[in-house]
PDB file of C-alpha atoms and ligand atoms in Angstrom:
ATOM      1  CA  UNK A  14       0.000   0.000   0.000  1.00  0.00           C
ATOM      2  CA  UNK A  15       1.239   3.325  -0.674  1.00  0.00           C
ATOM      3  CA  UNK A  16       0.071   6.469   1.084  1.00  0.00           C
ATOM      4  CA  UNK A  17      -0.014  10.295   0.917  1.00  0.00           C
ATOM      5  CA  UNK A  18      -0.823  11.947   3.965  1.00  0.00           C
ATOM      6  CA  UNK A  19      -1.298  15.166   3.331  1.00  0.00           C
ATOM      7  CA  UNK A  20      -2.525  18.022   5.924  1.00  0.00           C
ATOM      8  CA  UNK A  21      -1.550  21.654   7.739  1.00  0.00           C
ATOM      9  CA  UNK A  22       1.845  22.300   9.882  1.00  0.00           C
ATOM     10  CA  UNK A  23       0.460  20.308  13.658  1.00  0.00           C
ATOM     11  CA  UNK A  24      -1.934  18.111  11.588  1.00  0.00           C
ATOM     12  CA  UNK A  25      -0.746  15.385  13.009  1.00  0.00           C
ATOM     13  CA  UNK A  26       0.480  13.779  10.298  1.00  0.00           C
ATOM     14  CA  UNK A  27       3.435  12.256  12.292  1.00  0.00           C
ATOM     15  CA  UNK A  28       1.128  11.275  15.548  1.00  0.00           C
ATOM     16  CA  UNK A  29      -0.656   9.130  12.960  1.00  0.00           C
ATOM     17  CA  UNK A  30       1.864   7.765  11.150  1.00  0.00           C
ATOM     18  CA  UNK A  31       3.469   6.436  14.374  1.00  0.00           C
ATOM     19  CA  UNK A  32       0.067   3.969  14.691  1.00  0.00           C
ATOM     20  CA  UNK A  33      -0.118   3.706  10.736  1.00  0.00           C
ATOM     21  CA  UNK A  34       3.567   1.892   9.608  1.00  0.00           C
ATOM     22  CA  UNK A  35       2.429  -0.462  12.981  1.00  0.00           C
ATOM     23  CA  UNK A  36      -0.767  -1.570  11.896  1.00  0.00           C
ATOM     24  CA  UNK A  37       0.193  -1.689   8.422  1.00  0.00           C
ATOM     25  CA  UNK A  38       4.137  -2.544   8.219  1.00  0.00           C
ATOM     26  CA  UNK A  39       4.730   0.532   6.113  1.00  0.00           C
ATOM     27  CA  UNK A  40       7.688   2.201   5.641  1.00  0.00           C
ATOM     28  CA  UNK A  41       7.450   5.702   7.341  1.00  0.00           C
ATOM     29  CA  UNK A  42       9.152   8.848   5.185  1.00  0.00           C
ATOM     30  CA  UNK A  43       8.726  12.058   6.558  1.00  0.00           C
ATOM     31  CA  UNK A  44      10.237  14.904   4.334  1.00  0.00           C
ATOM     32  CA  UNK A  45      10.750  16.703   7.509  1.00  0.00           C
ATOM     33  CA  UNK A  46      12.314  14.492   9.346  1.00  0.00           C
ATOM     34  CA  UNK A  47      14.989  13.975   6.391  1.00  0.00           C
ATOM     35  CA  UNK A  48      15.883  17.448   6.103  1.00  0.00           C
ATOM     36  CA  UNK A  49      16.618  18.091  10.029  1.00  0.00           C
ATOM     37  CA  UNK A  50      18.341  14.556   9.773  1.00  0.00           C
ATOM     38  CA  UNK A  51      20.534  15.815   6.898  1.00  0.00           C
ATOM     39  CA  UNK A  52      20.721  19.611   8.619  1.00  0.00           C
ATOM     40  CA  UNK A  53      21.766  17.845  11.941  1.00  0.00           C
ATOM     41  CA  UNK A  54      24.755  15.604   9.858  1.00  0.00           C
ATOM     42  CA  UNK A  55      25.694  19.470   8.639  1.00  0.00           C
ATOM     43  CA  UNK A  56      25.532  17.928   5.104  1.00  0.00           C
ATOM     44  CA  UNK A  57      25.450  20.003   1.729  1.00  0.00           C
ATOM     45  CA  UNK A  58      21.437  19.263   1.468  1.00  0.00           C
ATOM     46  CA  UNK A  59      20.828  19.966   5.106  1.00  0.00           C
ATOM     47  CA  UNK A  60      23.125  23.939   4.976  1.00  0.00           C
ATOM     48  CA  UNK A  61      20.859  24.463   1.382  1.00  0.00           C
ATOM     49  CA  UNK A  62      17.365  23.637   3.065  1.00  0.00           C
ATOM     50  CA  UNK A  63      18.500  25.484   6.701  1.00  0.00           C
ATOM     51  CA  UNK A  64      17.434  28.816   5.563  1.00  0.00           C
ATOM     52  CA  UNK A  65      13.776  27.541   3.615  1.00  0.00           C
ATOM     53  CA  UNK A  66      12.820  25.449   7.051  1.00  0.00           C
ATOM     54  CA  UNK A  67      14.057  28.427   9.428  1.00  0.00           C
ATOM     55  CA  UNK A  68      11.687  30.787   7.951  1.00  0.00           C
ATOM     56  CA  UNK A  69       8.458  28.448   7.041  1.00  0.00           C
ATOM     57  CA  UNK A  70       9.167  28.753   3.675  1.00  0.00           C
ATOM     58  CA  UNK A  71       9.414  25.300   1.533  1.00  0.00           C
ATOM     59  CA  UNK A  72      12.704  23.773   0.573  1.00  0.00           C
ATOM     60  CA  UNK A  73      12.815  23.910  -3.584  1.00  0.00           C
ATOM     61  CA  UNK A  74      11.148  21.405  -5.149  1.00  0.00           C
ATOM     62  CA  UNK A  75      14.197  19.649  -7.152  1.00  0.00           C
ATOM     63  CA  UNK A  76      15.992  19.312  -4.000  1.00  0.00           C
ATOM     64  CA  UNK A  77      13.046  17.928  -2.182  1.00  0.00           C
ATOM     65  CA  UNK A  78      11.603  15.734  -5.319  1.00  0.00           C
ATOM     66  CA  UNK A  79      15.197  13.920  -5.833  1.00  0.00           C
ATOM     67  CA  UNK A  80      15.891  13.033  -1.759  1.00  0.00           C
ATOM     68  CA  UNK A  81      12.312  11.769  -1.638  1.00  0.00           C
ATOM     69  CA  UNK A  82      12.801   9.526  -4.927  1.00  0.00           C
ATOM     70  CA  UNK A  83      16.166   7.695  -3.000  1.00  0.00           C
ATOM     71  CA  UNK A  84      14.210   7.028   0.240  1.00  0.00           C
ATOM     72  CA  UNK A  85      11.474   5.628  -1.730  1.00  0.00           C
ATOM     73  CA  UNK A  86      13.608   3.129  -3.459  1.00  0.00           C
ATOM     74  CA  UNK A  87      14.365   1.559  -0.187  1.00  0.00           C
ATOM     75  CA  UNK A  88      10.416   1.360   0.840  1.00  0.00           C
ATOM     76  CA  UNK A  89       9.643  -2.121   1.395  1.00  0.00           C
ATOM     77  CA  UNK A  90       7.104  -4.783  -0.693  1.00  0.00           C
ATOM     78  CA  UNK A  91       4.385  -3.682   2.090  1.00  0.00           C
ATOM     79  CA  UNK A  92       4.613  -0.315   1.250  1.00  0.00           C
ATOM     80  CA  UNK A  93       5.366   3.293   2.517  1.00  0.00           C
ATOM     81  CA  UNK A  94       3.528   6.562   4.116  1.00  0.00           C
ATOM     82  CA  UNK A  95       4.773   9.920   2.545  1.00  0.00           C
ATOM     83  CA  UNK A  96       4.276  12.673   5.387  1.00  0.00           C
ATOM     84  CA  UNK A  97       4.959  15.614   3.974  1.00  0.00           C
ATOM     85  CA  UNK A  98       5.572  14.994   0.861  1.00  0.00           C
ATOM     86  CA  UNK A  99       4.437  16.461  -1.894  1.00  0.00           C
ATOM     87  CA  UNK A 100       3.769  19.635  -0.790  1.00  0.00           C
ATOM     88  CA  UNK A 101       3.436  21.075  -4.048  1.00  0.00           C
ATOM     89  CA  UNK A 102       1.874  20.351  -7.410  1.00  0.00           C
ATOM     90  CA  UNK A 103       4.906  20.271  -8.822  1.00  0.00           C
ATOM     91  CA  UNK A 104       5.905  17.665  -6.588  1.00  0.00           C
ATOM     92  CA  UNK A 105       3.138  15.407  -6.841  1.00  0.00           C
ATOM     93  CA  UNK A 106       3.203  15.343 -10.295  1.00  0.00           C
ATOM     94  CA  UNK A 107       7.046  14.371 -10.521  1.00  0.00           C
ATOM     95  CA  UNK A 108       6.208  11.505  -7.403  1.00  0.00           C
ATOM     96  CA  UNK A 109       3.484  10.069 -10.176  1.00  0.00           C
ATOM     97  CA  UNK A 110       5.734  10.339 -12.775  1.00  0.00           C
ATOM     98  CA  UNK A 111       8.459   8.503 -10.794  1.00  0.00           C
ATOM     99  CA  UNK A 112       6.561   5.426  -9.676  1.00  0.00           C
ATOM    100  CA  UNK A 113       4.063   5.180 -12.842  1.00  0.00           C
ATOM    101  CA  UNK A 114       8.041   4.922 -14.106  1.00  0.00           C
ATOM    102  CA  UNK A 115       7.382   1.051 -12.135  1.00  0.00           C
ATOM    103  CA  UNK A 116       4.084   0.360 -12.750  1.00  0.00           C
ATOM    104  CA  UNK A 117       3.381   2.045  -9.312  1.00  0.00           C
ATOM    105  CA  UNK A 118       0.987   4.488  -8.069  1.00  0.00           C
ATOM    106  CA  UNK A 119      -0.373   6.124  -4.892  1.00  0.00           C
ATOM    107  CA  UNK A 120      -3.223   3.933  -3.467  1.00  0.00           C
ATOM    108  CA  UNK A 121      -4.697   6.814  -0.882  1.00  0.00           C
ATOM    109  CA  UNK A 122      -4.364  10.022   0.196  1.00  0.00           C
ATOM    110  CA  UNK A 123      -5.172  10.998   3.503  1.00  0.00           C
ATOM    111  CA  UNK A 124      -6.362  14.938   3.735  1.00  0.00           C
ATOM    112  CA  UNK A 125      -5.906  15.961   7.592  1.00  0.00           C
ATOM    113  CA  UNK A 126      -8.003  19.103   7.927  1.00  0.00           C
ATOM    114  CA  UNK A 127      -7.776  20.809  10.888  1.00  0.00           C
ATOM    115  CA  UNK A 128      -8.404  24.504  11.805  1.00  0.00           C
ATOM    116  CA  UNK A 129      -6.265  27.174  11.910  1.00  0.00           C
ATOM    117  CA  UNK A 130      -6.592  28.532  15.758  1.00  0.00           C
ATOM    118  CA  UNK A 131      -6.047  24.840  16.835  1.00  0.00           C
ATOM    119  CA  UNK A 132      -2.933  24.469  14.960  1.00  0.00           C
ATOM    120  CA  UNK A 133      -1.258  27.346  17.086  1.00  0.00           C
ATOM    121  CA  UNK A 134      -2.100  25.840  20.078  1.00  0.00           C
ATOM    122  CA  UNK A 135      -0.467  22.428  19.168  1.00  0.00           C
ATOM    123  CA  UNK A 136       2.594  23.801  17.755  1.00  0.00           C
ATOM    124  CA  UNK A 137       3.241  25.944  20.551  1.00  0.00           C
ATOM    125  CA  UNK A 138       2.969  23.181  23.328  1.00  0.00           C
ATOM    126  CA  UNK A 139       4.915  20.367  21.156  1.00  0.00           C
ATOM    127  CA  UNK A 140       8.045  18.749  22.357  1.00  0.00           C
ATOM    128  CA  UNK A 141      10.432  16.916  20.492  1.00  0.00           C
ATOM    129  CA  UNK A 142      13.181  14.305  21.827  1.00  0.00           C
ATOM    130  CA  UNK A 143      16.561  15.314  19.830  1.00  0.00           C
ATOM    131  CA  UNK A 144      17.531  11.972  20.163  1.00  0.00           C
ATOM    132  CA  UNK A 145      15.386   9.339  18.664  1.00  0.00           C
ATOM    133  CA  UNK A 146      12.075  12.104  17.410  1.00  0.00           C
ATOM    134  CA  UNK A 147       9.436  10.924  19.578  1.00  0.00           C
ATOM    135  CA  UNK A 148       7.145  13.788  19.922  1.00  0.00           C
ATOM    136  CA  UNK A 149       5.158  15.076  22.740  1.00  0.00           C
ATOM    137  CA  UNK A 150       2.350  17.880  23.759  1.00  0.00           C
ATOM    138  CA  UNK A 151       2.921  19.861  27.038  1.00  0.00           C
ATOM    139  CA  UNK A 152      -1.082  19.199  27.718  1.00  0.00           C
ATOM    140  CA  UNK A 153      -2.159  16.156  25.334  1.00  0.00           C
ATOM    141  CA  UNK A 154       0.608  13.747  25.687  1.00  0.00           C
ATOM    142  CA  UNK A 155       2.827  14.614  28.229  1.00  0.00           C
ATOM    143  CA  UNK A 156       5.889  12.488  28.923  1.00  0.00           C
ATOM    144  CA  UNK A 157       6.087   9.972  32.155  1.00  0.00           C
ATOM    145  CA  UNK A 158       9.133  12.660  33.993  1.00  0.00           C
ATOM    146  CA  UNK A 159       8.607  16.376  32.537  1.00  0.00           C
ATOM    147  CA  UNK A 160      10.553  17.134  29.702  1.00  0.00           C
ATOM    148  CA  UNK A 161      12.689  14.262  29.699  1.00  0.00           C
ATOM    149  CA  UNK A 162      12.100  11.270  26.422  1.00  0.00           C
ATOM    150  CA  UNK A 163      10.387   8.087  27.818  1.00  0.00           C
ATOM    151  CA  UNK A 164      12.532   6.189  25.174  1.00  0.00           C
ATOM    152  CA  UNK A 165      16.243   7.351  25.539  1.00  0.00           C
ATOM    153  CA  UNK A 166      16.304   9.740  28.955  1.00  0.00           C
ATOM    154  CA  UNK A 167      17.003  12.732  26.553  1.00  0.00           C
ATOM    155  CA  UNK A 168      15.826  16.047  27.790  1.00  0.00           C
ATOM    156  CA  UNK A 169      12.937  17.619  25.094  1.00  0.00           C
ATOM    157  CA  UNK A 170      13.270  20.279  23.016  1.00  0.00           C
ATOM    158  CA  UNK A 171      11.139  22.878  21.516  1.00  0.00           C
ATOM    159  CA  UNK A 172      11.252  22.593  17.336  1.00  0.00           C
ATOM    160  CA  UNK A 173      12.692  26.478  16.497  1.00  0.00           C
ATOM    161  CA  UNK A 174      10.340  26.732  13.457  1.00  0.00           C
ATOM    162  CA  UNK A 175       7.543  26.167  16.238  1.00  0.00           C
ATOM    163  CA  UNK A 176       8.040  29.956  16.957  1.00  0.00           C
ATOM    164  CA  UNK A 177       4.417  32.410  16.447  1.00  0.00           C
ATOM    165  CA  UNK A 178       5.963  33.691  13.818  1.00  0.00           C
ATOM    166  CA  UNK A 179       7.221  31.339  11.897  1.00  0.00           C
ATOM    167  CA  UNK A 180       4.355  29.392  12.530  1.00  0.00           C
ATOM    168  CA  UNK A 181       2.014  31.609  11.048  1.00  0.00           C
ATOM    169  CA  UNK A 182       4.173  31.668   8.159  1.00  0.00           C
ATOM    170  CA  UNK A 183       3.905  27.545   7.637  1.00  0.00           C
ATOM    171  CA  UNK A 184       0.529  28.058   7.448  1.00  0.00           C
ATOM    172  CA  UNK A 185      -0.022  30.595   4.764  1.00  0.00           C
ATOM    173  CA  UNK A 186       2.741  28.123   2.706  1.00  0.00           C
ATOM    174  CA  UNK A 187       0.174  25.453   3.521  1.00  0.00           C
ATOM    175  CA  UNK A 188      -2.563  26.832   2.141  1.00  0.00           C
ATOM    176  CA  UNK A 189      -1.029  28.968  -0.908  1.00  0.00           C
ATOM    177  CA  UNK A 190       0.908  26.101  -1.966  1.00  0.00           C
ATOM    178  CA  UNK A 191       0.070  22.315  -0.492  1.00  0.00           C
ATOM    179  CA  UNK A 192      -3.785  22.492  -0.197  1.00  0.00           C
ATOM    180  CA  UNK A 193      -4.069  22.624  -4.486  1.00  0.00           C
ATOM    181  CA  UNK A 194      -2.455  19.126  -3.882  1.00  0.00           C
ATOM    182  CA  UNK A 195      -5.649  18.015  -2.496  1.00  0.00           C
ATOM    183  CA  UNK A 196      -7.327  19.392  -5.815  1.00  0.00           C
ATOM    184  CA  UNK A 197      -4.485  17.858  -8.033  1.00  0.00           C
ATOM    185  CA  UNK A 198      -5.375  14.236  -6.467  1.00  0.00           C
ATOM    186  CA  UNK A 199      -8.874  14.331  -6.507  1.00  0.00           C
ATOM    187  CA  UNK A 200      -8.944  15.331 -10.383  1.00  0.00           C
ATOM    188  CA  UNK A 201      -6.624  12.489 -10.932  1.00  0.00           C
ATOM    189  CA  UNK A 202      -8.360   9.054 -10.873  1.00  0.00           C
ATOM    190  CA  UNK A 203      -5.706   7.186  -9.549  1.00  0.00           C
ATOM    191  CA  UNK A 204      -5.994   7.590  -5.986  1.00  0.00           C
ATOM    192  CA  UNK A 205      -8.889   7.648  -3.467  1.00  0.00           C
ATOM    193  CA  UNK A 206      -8.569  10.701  -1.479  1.00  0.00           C
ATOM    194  CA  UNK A 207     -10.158  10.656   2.275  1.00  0.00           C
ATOM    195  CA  UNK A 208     -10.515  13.952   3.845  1.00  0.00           C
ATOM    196  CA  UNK A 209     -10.848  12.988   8.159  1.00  0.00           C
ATOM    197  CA  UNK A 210     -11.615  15.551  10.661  1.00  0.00           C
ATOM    198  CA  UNK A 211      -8.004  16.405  12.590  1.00  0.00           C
ATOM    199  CA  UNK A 212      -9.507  18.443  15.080  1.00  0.00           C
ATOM    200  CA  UNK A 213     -10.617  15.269  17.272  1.00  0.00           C
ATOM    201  CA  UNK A 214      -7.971  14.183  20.039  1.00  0.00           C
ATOM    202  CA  UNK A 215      -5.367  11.806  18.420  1.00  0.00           C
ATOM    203  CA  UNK A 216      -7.427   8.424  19.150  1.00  0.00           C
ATOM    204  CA  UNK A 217     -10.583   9.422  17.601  1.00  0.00           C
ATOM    205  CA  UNK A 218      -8.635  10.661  14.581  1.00  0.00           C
ATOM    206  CA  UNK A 219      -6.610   7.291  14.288  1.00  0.00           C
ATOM    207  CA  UNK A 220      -9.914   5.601  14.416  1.00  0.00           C
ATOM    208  CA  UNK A 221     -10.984   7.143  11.201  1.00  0.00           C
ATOM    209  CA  UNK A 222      -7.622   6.847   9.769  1.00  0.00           C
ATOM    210  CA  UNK A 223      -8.083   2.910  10.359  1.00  0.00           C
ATOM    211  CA  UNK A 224     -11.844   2.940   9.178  1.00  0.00           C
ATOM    212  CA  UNK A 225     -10.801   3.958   5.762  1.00  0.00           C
ATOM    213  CA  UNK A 226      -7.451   2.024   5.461  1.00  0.00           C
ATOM    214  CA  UNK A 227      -8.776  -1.144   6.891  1.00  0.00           C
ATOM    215  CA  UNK A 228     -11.719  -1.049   3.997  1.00  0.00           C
ATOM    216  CA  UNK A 229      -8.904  -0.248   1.225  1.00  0.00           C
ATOM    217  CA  UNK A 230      -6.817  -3.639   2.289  1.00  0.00           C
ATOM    218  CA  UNK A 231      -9.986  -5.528   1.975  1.00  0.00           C
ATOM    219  CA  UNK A 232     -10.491  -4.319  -0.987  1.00  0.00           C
TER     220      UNK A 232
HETATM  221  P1  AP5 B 301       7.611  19.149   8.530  1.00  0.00           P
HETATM  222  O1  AP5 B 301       8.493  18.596   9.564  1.00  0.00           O
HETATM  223  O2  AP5 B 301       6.967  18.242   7.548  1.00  0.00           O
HETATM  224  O3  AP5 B 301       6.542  20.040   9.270  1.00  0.00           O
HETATM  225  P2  AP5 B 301       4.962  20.215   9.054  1.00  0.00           P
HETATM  226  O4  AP5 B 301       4.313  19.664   7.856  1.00  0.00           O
HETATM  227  O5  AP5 B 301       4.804  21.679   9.214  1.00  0.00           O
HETATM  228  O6  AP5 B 301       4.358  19.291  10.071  1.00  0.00           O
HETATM  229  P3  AP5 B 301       4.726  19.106  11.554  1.00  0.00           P
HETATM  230  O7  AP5 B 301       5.819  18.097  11.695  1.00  0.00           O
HETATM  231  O8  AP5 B 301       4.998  20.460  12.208  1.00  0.00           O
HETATM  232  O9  AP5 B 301       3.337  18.636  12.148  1.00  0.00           O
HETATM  233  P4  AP5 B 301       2.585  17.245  12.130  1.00  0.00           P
HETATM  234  O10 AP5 B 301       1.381  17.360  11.260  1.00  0.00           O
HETATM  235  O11 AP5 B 301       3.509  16.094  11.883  1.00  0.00           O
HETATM  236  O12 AP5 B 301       2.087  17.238  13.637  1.00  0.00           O
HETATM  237  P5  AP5 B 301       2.557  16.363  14.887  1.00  0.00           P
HETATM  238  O13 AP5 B 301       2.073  14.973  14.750  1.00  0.00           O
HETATM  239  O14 AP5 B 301       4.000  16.592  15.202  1.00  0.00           O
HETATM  240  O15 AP5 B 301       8.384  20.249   7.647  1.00  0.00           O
HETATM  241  C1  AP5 B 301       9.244  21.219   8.256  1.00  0.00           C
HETATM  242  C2  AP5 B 301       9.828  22.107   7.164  1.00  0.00           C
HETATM  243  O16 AP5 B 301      10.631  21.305   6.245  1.00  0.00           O
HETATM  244  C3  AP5 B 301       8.820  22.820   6.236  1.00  0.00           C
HETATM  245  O17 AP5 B 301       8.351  24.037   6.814  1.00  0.00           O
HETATM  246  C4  AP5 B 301       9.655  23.034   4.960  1.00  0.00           C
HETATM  247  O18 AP5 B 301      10.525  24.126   5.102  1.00  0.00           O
HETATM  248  C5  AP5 B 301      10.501  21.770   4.886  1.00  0.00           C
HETATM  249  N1  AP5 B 301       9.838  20.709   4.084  1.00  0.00           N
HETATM  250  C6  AP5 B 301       9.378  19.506   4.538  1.00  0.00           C
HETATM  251  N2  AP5 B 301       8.831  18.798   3.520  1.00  0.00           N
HETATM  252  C7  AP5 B 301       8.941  19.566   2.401  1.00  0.00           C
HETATM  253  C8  AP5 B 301       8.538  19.397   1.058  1.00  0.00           C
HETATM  254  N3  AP5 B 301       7.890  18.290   0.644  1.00  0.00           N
HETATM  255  N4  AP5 B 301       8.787  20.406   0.185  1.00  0.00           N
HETATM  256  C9  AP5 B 301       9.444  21.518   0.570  1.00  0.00           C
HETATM  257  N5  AP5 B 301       9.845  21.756   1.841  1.00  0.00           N
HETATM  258  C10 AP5 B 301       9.594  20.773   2.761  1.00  0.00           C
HETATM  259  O19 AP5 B 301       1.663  17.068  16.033  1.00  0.00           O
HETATM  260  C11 AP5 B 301       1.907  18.381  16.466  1.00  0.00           C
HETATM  261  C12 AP5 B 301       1.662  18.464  18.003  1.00  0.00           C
HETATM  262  O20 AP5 B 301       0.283  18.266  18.266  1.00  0.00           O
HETATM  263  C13 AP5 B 301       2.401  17.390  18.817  1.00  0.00           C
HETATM  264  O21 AP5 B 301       2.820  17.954  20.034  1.00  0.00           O
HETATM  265  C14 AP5 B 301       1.346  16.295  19.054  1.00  0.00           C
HETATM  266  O22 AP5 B 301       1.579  15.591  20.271  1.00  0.00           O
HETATM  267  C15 AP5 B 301       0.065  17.107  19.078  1.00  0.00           C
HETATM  268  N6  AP5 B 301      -1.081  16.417  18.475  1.00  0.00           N
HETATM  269  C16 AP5 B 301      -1.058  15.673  17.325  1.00  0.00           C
HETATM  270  N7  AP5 B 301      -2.297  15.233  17.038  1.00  0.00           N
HETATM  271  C17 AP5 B 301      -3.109  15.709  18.022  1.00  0.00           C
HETATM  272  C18 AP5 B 301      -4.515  15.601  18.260  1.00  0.00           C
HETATM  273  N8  AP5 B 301      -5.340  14.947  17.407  1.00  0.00           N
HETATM  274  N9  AP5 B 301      -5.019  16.236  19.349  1.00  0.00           N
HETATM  275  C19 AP5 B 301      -4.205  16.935  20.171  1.00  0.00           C
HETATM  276  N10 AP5 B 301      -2.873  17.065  20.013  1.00  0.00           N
HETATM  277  C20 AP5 B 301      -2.327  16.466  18.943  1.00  0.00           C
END
C-alpha cells in the first residue's frame, strides 16, 4: 500500500503515522524528518534547506523531489507513508511520474483538515526528543518525567520553526501552496482521497484513519 498523507503544519500527520507503519508494516518517510536529519549531519542538502525550514518557507522542489525519490527506493514490498511529501503540485506530479516509471501508483491520500486557531495551540505546546524524534504535547501527551524522552532519557526540546511567527508563516505556505495538492489528487483518478476531521484528540482521529485504510486492504 502506498500512502499520501497530506494536511496543515500540527496536523498530526506524524502522531498518525506512528500507529499507521504499525498496523500496516509501512515504511514511514517524513520529508521533515529527512531534512533536520541531513541539517543535523551538517551535510550540503541539510546547509541548502536550513534557511527555507528556518523561515516556514518550503525547501525547492528539485531538491526535495530527488531526496524523496532515494528514500522511496528503499520502501519495502508492504509499502510506505509519505508525510509531507508532496507539498506542491509540482511535486506530486514528478512523485506520479516517478513510480508510474514502475508500474506504481499512490493507493490513498489521507487529507488531515484541521483549523487554523487549533494548529497554534499544538505547535506551541509540542516537544520533540533530539535523540530518537518521539514527539510530545505539554497538555495532550505529556511524557512519564517532565521534559525528559520516555525512550532514551534525553531532555525535550522545543522545534525552532515552532516559533508564532514562523508558525504563522507555515501556514499561509500550507494553504497557498500544499492544499491545491488536495485538488491535483482528486482530479486524478488514480488515488482515493479521504478527507478525516483532525480536530478530534489523536485516538478518535486514528480511528478514522483505520476505518478507511482497513476497507482499502480488503479491498
Ligand atoms: P515538517 O516537519 O513536515 O513540518 P509540518 O508539515 O509543518 O508538520 P509538523 O511536523 O509540524 O506537524 P505534524 O502534522 O507532523 O504534527 P505532529 O504529529 O507533530 O516540515 C518542516 C519544514 O521542512 C517545512 O516548513 C519546509 O521548510 C521543509 N519541508 C518539509 N517537507 C517539504 C517538502 N515536501 N517540500 C518543501 N519543503 C519541505 O503534532 C503536532 C503536536 O500536536 C504534537 O505535540 C502532538 O503531540 C500534538 N497532536 C497531534 N495530534 C493531536 C490531536 N489529534 N489532538 C491533540 N494534540 C495532537
Amino acid at each position: 500500500m502506498r500512502i499520501v498523507l497530506l494536511g496543515a503544519p500540527g496536523a498530526g500527520k506524524g502522531t498518525q503515522c506512528k500507529h499507521i507503519v504499525v498496523r500496516y508494516g509501512l515504511l514511514h518517510l517524513s520529508s521533515g524528518d529527512i531534512l533536520r536529519q541531513e541539517r543535523a549531519a551538517g551535510t550540503e542538502l541539510g546547509k541548502k534547506a536550513q534557511s527555507y525550514m528556518d523561515s516556514g518557507a518550503l525547501v525547492p522542489d528539485e531538491i526535495i523531489v530527488e531526496m524523496m525519490a532515494g528514500a522511496i527506493k528503499k520502501a519495502p514490498e508492504a509499502g510506505f507513508i509519505l508525510d509531507g511529501f508532496p507539498r506542491t503540485v509540482n511535486q506530486a506530479d514528478e512523485l506520479d511520474k516517478s513510480l508510474a516509471s514502475t508500474n506504481k501508483k499512490i493507493d490513498a491520500v489521507l487529507n488531515l483538515k484541521i483549523d487554523d486557531r487549533i494548529v497554534a495551540e499544538r505547535m506551541t505546546g509540542r516537544r520533540s526528543c533530539p535523540q530518537c524524534g518521539a514527539v510530545y504535547h505539554i497538555e495532550n501527551l505529556k511524557p512519564k518525567v517532565e521534559e525528559i524522552c520516555d525512550n532514551d532519557g534525553a531532555r525535550l526540546v522545543q522545534r525552532p520553526d515552532d516559533s508564532p511567527e514562523v508558525v504563522a508563516n507555515r501556514l499561509k505556505t500550507y494553504h497557498q501552496q500544499t492544499e491545491p495538492v488536495v485538488d491535483y489528487y482528486r482530479n486524478s483518478n488514480n488515488s482515493a482521497v479521504y478527507d478525516i476531521d483532525a480536530n478530534k484528540d489523536a485516538d478518535e482521529v486514528s480511528v478514522l484513519v483505520f476505518e478507511k485504510l482497513d476497507a482499502l486492504v480488503k479491498t
